[in-house]
Coordinates of C-alpha atoms and ligand atoms in Angstrom, one line a residue:
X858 CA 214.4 98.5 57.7
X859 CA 211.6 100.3 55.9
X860 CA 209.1 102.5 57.0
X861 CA 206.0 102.8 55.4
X862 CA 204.2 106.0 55.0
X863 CA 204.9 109.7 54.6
X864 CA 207.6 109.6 57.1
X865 CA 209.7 107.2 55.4
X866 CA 212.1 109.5 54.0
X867 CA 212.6 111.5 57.2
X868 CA 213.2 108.6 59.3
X869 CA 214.5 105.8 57.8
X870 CA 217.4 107.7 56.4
X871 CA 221.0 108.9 57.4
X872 CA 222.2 108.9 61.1
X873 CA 218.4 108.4 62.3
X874 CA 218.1 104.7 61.7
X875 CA 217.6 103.5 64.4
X876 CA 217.1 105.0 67.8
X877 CA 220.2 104.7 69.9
X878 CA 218.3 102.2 72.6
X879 CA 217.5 100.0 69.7
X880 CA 214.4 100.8 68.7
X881 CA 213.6 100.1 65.2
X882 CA 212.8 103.4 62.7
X883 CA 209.7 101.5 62.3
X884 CA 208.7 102.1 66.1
X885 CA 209.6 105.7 66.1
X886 CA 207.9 106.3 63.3
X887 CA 204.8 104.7 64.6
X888 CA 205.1 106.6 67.8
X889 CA 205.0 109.7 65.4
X890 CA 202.3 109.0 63.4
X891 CA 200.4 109.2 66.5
X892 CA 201.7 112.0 68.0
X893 CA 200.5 113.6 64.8
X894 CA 197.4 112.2 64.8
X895 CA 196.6 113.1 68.9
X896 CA 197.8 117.1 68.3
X897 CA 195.4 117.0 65.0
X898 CA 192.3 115.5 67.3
X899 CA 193.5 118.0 70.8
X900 CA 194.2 120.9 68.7
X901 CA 191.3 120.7 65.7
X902 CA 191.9 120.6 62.3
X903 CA 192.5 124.2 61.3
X904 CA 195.4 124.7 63.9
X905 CA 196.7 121.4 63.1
X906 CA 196.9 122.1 59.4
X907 CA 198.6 125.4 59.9
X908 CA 201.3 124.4 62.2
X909 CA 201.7 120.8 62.3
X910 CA 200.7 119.4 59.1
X911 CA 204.6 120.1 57.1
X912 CA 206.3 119.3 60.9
X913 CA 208.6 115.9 60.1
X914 CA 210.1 113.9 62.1
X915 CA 213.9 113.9 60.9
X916 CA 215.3 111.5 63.3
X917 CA 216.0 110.7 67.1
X918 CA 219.6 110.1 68.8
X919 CA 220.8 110.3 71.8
X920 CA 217.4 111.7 73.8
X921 CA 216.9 113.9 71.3
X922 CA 214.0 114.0 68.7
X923 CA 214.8 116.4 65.6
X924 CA 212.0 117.7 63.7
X925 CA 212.1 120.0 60.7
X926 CA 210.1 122.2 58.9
X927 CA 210.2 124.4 55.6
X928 CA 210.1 127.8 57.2
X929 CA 212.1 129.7 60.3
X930 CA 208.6 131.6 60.4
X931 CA 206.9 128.0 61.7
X932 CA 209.9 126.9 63.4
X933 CA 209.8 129.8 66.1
X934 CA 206.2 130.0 65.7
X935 CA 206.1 126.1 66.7
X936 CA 209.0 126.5 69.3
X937 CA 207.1 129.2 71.1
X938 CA 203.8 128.0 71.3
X939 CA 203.6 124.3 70.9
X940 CA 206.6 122.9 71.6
X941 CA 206.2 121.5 75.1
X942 CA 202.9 120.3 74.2
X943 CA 204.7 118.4 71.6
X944 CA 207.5 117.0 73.5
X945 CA 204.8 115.7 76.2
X946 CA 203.1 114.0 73.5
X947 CA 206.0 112.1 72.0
X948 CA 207.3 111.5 75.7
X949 CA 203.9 109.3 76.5
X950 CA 204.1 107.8 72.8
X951 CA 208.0 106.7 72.9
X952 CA 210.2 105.7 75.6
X953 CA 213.5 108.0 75.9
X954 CA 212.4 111.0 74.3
X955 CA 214.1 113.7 76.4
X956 CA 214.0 117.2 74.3
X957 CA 213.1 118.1 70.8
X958 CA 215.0 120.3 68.2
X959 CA 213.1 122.0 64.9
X960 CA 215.4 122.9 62.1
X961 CA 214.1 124.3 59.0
X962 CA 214.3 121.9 56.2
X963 CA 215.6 122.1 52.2
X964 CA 218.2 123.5 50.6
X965 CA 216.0 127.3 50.7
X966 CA 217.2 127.5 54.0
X967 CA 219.8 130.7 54.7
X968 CA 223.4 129.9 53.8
X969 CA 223.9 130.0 58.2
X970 CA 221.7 129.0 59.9
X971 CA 221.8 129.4 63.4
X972 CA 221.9 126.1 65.3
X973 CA 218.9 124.8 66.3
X974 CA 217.2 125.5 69.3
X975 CA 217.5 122.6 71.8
X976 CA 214.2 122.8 74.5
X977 CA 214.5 120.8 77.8
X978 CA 211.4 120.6 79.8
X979 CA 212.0 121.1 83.3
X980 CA 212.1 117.9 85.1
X981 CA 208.6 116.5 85.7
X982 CA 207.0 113.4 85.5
X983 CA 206.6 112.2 82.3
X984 CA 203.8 113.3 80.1
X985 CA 202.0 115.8 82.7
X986 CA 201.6 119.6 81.0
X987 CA 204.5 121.4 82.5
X988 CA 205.9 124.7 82.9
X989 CA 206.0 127.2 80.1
X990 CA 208.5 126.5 77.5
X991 CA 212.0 127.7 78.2
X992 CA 212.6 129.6 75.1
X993 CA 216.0 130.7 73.8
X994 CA 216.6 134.6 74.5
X995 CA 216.3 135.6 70.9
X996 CA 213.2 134.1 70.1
X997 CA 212.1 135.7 73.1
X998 CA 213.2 139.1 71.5
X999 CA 211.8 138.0 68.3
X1000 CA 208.5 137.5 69.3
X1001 CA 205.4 140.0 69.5
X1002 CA 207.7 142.5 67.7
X1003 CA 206.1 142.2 64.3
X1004 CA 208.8 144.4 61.8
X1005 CA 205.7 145.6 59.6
X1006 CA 203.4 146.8 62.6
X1007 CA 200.8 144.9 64.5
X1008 CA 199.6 143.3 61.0
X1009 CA 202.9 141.3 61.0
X1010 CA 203.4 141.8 57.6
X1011 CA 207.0 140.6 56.4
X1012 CA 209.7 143.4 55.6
X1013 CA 210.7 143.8 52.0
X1014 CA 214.1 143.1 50.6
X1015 CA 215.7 146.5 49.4
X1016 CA 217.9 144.7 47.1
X1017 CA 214.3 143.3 45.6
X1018 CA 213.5 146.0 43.1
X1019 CA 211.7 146.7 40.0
X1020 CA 215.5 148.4 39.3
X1021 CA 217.1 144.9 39.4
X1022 CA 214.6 143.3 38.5
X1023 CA 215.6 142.0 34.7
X1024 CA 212.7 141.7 32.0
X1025 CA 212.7 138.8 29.4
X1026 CA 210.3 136.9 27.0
X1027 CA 209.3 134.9 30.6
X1028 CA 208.4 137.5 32.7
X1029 CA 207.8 140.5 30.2
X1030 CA 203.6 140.4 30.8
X1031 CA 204.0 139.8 34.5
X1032 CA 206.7 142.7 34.8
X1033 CA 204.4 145.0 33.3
X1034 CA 201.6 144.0 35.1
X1035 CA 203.3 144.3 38.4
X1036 CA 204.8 147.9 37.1
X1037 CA 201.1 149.2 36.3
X1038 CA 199.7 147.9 39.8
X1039 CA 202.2 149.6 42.0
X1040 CA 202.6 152.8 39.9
X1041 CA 198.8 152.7 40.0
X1042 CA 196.8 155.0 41.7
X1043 CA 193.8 156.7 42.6
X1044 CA 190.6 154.4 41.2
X1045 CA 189.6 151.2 42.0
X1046 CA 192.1 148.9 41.0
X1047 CA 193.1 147.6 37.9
X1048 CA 193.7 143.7 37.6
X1049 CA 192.0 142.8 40.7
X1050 CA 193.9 140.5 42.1
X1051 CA 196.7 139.8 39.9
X1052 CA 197.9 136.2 40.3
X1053 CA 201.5 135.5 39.4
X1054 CA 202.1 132.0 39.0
X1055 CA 205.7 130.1 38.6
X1056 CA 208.0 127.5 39.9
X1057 CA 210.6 128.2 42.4
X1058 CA 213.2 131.1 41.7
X1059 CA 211.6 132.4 39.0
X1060 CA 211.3 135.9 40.2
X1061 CA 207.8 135.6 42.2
X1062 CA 208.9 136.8 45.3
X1063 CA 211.1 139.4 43.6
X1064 CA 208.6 140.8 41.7
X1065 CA 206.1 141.4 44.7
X1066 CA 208.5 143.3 46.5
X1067 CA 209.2 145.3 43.9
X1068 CA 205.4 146.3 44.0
X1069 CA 205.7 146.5 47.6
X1070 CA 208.9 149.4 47.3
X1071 CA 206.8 151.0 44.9
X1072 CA 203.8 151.5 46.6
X1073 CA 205.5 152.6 49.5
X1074 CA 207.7 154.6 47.9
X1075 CA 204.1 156.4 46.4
X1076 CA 203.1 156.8 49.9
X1077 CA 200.6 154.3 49.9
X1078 CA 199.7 151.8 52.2
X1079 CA 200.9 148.2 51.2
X1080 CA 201.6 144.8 53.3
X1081 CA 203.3 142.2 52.5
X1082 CA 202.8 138.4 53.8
X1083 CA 203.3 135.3 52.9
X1084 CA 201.0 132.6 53.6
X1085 CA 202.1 131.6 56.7
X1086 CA 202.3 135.3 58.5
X1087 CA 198.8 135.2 57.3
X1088 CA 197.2 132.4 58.8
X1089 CA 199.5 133.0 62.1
X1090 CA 198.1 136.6 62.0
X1091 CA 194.2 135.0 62.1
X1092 CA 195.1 132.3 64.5
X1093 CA 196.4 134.9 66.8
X1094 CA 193.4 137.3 66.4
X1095 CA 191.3 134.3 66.6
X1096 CA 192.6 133.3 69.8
X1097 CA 193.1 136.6 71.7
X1098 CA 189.2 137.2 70.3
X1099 CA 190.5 140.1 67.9
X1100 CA 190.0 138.8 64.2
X1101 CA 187.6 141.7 63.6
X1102 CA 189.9 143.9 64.4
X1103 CA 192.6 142.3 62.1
X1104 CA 190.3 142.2 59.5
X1105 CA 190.1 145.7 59.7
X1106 CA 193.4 146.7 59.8
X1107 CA 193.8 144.8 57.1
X1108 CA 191.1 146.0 55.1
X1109 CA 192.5 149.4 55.7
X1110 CA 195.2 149.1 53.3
X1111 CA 195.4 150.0 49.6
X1112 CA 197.5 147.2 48.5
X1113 CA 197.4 143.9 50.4
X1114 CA 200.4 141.5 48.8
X1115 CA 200.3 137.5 49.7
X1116 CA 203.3 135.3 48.6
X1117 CA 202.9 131.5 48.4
X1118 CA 199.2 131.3 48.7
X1119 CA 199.6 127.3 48.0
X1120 CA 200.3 126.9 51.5
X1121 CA 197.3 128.3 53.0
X1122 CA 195.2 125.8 54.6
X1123 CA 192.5 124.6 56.8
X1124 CA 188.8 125.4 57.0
X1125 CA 188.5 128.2 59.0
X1126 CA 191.1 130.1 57.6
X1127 CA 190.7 129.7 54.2
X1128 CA 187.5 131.0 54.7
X1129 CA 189.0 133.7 56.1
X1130 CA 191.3 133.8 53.7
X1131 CA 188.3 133.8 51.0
X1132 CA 186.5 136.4 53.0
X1133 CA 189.1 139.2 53.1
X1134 CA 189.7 138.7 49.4
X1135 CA 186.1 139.4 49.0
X1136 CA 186.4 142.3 51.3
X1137 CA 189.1 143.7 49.9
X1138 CA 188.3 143.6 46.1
X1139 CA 184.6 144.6 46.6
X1140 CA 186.4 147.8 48.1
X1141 CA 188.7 148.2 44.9
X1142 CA 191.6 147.7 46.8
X1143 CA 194.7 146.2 45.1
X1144 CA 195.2 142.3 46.0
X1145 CA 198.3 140.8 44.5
X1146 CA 199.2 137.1 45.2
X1147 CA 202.1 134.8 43.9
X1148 CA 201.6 130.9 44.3
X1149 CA 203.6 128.2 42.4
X1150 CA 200.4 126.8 40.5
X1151 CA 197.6 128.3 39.0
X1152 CA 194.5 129.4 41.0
X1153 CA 192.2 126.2 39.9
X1154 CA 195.2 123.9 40.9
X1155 CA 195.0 125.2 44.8
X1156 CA 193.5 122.2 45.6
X1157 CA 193.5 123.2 49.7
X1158 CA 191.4 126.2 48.7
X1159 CA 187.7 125.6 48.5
X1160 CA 186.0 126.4 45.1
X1161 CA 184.8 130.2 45.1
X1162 CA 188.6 130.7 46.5
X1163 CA 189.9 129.7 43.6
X1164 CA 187.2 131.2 41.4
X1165 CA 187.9 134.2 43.0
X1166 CA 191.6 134.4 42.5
X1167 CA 191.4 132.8 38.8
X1168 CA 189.5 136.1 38.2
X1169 CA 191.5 138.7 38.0
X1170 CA 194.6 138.9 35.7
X1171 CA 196.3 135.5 36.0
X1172 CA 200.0 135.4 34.6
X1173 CA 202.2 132.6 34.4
X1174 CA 206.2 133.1 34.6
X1175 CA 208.4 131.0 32.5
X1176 CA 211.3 129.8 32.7
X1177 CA 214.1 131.9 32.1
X1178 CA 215.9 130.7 28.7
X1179 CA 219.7 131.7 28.2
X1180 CA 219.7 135.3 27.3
X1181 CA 217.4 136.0 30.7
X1182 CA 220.1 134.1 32.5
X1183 CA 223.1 135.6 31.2
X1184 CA 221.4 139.4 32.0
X1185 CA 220.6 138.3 35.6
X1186 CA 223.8 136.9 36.0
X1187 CA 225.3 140.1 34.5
X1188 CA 223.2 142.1 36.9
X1189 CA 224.3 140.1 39.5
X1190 CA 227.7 140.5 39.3
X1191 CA 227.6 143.8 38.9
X1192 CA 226.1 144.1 42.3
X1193 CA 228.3 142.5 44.0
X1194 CA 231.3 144.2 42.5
X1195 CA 229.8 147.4 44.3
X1196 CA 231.0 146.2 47.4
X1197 CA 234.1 143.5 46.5
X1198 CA 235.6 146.3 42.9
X1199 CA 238.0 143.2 42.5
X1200 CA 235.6 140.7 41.6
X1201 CA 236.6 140.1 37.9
X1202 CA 234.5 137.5 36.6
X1203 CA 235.5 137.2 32.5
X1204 CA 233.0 136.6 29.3
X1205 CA 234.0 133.0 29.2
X1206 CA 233.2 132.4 32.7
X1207 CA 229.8 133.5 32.6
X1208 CA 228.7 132.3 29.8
X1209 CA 229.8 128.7 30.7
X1210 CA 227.5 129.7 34.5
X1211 CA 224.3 131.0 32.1
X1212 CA 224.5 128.0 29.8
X1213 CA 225.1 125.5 33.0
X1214 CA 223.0 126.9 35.4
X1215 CA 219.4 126.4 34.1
X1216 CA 216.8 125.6 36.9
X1217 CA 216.2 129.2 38.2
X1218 CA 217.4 132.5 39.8
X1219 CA 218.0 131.4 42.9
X1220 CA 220.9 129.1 42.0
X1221 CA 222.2 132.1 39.8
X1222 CA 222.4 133.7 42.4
X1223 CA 224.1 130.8 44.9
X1224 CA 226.4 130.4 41.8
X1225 CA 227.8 133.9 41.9
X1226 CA 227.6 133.5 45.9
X1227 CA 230.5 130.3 45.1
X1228 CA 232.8 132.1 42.4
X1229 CA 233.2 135.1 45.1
X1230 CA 233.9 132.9 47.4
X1231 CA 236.2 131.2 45.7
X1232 CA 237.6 134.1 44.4
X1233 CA 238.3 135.8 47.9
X1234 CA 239.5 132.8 49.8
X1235 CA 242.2 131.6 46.5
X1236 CA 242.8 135.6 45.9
X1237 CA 242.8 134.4 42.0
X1238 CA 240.7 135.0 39.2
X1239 CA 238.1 132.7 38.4
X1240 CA 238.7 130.2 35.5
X1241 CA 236.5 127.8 33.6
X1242 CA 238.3 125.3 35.6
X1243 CA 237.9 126.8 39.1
X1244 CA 234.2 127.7 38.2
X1245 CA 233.1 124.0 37.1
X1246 CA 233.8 122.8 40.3
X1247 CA 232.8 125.5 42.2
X1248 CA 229.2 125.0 40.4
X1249 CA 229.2 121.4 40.0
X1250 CA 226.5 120.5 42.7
X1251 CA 224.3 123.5 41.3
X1252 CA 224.6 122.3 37.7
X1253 CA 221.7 119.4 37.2
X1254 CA 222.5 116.4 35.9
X1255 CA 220.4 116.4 32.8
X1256 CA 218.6 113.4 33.1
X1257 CA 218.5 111.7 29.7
X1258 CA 215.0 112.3 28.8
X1259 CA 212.6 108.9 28.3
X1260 CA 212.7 107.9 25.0
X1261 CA 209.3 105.8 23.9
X1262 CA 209.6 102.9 21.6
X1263 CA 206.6 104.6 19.4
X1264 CA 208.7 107.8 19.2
X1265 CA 211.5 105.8 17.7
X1266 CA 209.3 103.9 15.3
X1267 CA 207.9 107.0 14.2
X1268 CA 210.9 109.2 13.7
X1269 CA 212.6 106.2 11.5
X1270 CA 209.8 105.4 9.5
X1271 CA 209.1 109.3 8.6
X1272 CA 213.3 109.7 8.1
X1273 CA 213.1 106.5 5.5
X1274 CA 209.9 107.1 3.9
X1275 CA 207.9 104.1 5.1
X1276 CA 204.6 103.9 7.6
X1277 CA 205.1 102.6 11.2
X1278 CA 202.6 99.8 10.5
X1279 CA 205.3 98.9 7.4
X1280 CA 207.9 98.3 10.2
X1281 CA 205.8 96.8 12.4
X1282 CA 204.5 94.6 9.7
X1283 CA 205.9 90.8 7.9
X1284 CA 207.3 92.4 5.3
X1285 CA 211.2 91.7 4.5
X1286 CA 211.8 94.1 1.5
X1287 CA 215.5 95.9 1.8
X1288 CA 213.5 98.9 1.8
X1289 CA 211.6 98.0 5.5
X1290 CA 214.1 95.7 7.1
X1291 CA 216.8 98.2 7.7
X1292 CA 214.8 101.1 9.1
X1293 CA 212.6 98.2 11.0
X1294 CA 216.7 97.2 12.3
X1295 CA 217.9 100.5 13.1
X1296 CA 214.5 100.9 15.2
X1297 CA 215.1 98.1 17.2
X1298 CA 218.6 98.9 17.9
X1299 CA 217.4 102.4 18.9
X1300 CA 215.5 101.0 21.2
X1301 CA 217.7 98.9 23.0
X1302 CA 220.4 101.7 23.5
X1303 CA 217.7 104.3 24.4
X1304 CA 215.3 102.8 26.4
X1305 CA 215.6 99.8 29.4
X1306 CA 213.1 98.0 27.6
X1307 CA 214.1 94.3 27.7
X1308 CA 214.9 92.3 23.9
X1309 CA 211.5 90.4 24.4
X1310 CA 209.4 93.5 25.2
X1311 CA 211.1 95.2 22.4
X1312 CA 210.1 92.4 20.0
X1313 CA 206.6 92.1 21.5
X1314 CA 206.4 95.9 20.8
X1315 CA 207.8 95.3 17.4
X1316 CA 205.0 93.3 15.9
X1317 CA 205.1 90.3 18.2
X1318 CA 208.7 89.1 17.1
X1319 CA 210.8 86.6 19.0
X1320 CA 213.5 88.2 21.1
X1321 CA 216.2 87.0 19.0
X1322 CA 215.5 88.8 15.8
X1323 CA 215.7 91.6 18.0
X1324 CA 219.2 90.9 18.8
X1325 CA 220.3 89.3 15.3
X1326 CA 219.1 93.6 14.4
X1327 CA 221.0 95.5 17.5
X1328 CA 224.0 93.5 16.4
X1329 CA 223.7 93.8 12.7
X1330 CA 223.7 97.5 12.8
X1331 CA 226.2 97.6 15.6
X1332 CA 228.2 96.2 13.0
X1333 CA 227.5 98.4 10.6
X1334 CA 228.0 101.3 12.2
X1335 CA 231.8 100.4 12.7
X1336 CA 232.1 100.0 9.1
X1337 CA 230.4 102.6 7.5
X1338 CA 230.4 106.1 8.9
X1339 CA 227.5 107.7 6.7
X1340 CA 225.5 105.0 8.5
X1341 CA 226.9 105.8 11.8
X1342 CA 226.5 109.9 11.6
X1343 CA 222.4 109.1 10.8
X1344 CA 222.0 106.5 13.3
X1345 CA 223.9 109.4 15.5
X1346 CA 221.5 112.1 14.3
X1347 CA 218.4 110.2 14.7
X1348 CA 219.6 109.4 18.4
X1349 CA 220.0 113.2 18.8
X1350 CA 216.1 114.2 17.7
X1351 CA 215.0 111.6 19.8
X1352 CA 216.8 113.0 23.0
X1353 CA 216.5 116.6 22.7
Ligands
LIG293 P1 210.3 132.7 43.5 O1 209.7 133.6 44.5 O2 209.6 132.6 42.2 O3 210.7 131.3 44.0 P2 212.5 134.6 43.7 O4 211.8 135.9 43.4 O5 212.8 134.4 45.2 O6 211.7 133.4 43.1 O7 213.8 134.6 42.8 C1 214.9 133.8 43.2 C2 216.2 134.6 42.9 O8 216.4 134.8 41.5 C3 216.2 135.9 43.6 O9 217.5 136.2 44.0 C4 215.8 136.9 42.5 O10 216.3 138.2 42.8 C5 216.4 136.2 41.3 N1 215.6 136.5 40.1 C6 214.6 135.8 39.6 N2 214.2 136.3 38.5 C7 214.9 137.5 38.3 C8 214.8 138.5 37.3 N3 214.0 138.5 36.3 N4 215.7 139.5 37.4 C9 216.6 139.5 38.5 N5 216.7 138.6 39.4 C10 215.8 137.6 39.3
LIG294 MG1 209.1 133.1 46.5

């Protein structure tokens, strides 16, 4: 069955069906929706958008309802603080709900993830608030110690460095933005903030830490969050009554750094949010924030926000072309030879992984994670062979890009010297027919158009003449191989 709505790809798939008592996905989902839609009314908007709204229903078997989110940050923030209140909620919405798992969600998640926390509410009758959650002993020790002091600021990766971090045509301008921030000091601050903007793995992240190590390293005062430390941070203060006081601890810093801005949300904290930015760069201190769109694309953040953020020194991170990929690789390799000297991983090899691997740096990085693995568990060196299949699931499957019929027309009317309105047109000279023929029969091979679009789209012609063309130069391509290597080449500029 199909469920409707946002939840349809949570629940409708894999083991989660259908409940184990028979109830349809449909009904669970339903049961959902509302549970969603009573914690957003009971809790208000701005908590409900910071905790609840990226909480998904996965599925539920056996008594047990998994939900997921994308973070282990909201997972044991949810698990400590809400999750009873949840599980009451679902219990009065759907029969046989019994405990609740969260998981984090998305292939981000650490290579080992610890299993899932499993809450069972002490027995009580069903839907009443109950006793405190029973939380699992290392959330317990988790919680309320903050690594970063009271601020909660996130620690920094040591292995994220300006040192390893490698500079190319993509991320030249941020780099040495990033490098004269940190090694900044002493006047108000520079590019205020400085926005880095990029798809995943690009190097965001890594570059913020590296200005985080080298502010520290300076002796100055730096904190690092991502979006979700900061709102839990203001909810916090907000509930214990001390959000002046983290405003000015945070205000006391010279360097405030905020990963993943696109996932701060709701009212009151984005005005927050907009406040301390204020705060902050009216006192010349250095803000630096990475997001995965540009500042006027934050669409959660209301207008001066944005304005605010768009105006400073905005940089964009591309994507990392070959050479980029092959020096990270390199880099990365060399890394983890430190520790494992017998890691031998030959020219070959990694030049197959730079030219394979072409989304981003994080499954670089999971690639050279595979070949050691590989490479300790066989004890032998690492082939071509061995490293296609230990990359295959990391390697995308190009998807043949969408060819348009007007793309075609064009192309083979420029390569033959007539207009497109000549091969859309009557006109039957030797010199129009072919090209008009080979159009066609581009068409049908690279697009799923059907024969009587195709001949609609050629000039309103009947469907047949569109297939007396596909198989007249289908014909001619097995005879005459000048014909077949242009009809080859033409097929090539239209897919690269
Ligand atoms: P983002 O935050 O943009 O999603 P990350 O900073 O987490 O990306 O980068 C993903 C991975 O790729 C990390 O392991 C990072 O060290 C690596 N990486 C990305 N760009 C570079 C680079 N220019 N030099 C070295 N490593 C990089
Ligand atoms: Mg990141």
């Amino acid at each position: 069955m199909r469920v409707d709505g946002s939840l349809a790809e949570g629940v409708g798939s894999g083991r989660g069906g259908n409940g184990d008592d028979g109830r349809s996905s449909g009904e669970i989902a339903g049961a959902w929706q509302r549970v969603k839609r009573r914690l957003r009314a009971e809790l208000g908007e701005d908590v409900f958008a910071s905790w609840f709204a990226r909480l998904e229903l996965q599925d539920v078997s056996g008594g047990v309802a998994r939900l997921t989110v994308p973070t282990r940050f909201l997972k044991s923030w949810i698990e400590s603080h809400y999750l009873d209140r949840v599980l009451a909620t679902f219990r009065s919405e759907a029969d046989g709900i019994e405990s609740l798992e969260v998981g984090v969600r998305g292939a981000m998640a650490p290579a080992r993830p610890g299993p899932a926390s499993v809450v069972k509410p002490a027995p009580r009758p069903a839907a009443s608030p109950g006793p405190a959650v029973d939380i699992p002993e290392p959330e317990r020790a988790a919680r309320g110690s903050a690594p970063e002091g009271e601020l909660g600021g996130a620690p920094l990766d040591a292995r994220l460095t300006f040192e390893s971090f490698v500079v190319g045509r993509s991320n030249a301008l941020a780099h040495a933005a990033a490098e004269r921030v940190a090694r900044h000091d002493g006047g108000p601050a520079l590019y205020n903030p400085l926005y880095f903007h990029a798809g995943v793995g690009l190097g965001k992240t890594h570059l913020l830490h590296g200005i985080g190590h080298a502010v520290k390293n300076a002796g100055r005062r730096v904190i690092y969050l991502t979006a979700d430390r900061f709102m839990y941070g203001f909810v916090n203060a907000l509930k214990t009554q001390s959000a002046l006081a983290f405003k000015e601890k945070l205000r006391a810093i010279d360097v405030l750094i905020l990963d993943d801005v696109q996932f701060i949300q709701g009212r009151s904290i984005q005005a927050e949010f907009g406040h301390t930015l204020n705060a902050l760069i009216d006192a010349g201190r250095q803000v630096v924030v990475a997001a995965d769109r540009p500042p006027t694309e934050l669409e959660a953040l209301d207008e001066r926000v944005r304005s605010r953020l768009a105006g400073g020194l905005v940089v964009e991170i591309g994507t990392l072309d070959e050479a980029l990929r092959a020096s990270i690789l390199q880099s990365r390799l060399e890394a983890v030879r430190a520790t494992h000297p017998t890691f031998e991983v030959g020219p070959a090899v990694a030049e197959y992984v730079a030219k394979a691997i072409t989304a981003n740096g994080r499954d670089l990085e999971g690639a050279v994670n595979r070949l050691l693995a590989h490479a300790t568990l066989t004890g032998a060196p690492v082939t071509l062979d061995t490293a296609e299949t230990a990359i295959r699931d990391l390697v995308k499957n190009r998807e043949p890009k969408r060819v348009k019929i007007e793309d075609i027309q064009k192309l083979v009317a420029s390569r033959y010297n007539v207009s497109r309105s000549d091969i859309l047109s009557e006109r039957r000279t030797a010199a129009v027919v072919k090209p008009r023929q080979i159009a066609m029969y581009l068409s049908k091979v690279l697009t799923l158009r059907s024969l009587p679009e195709i001949g609609r789209r050629f000039g309103g012609r009947d469907h047949t003449t569109v297939l007396h063309a596909v198989r007249k130069i289908e014909k001619a391509i097995g005879e005459d191989t000048a014909l077949c290597d242009e009809v080859e080449l033409l097929k090539r500029m239209l897919q690269d």
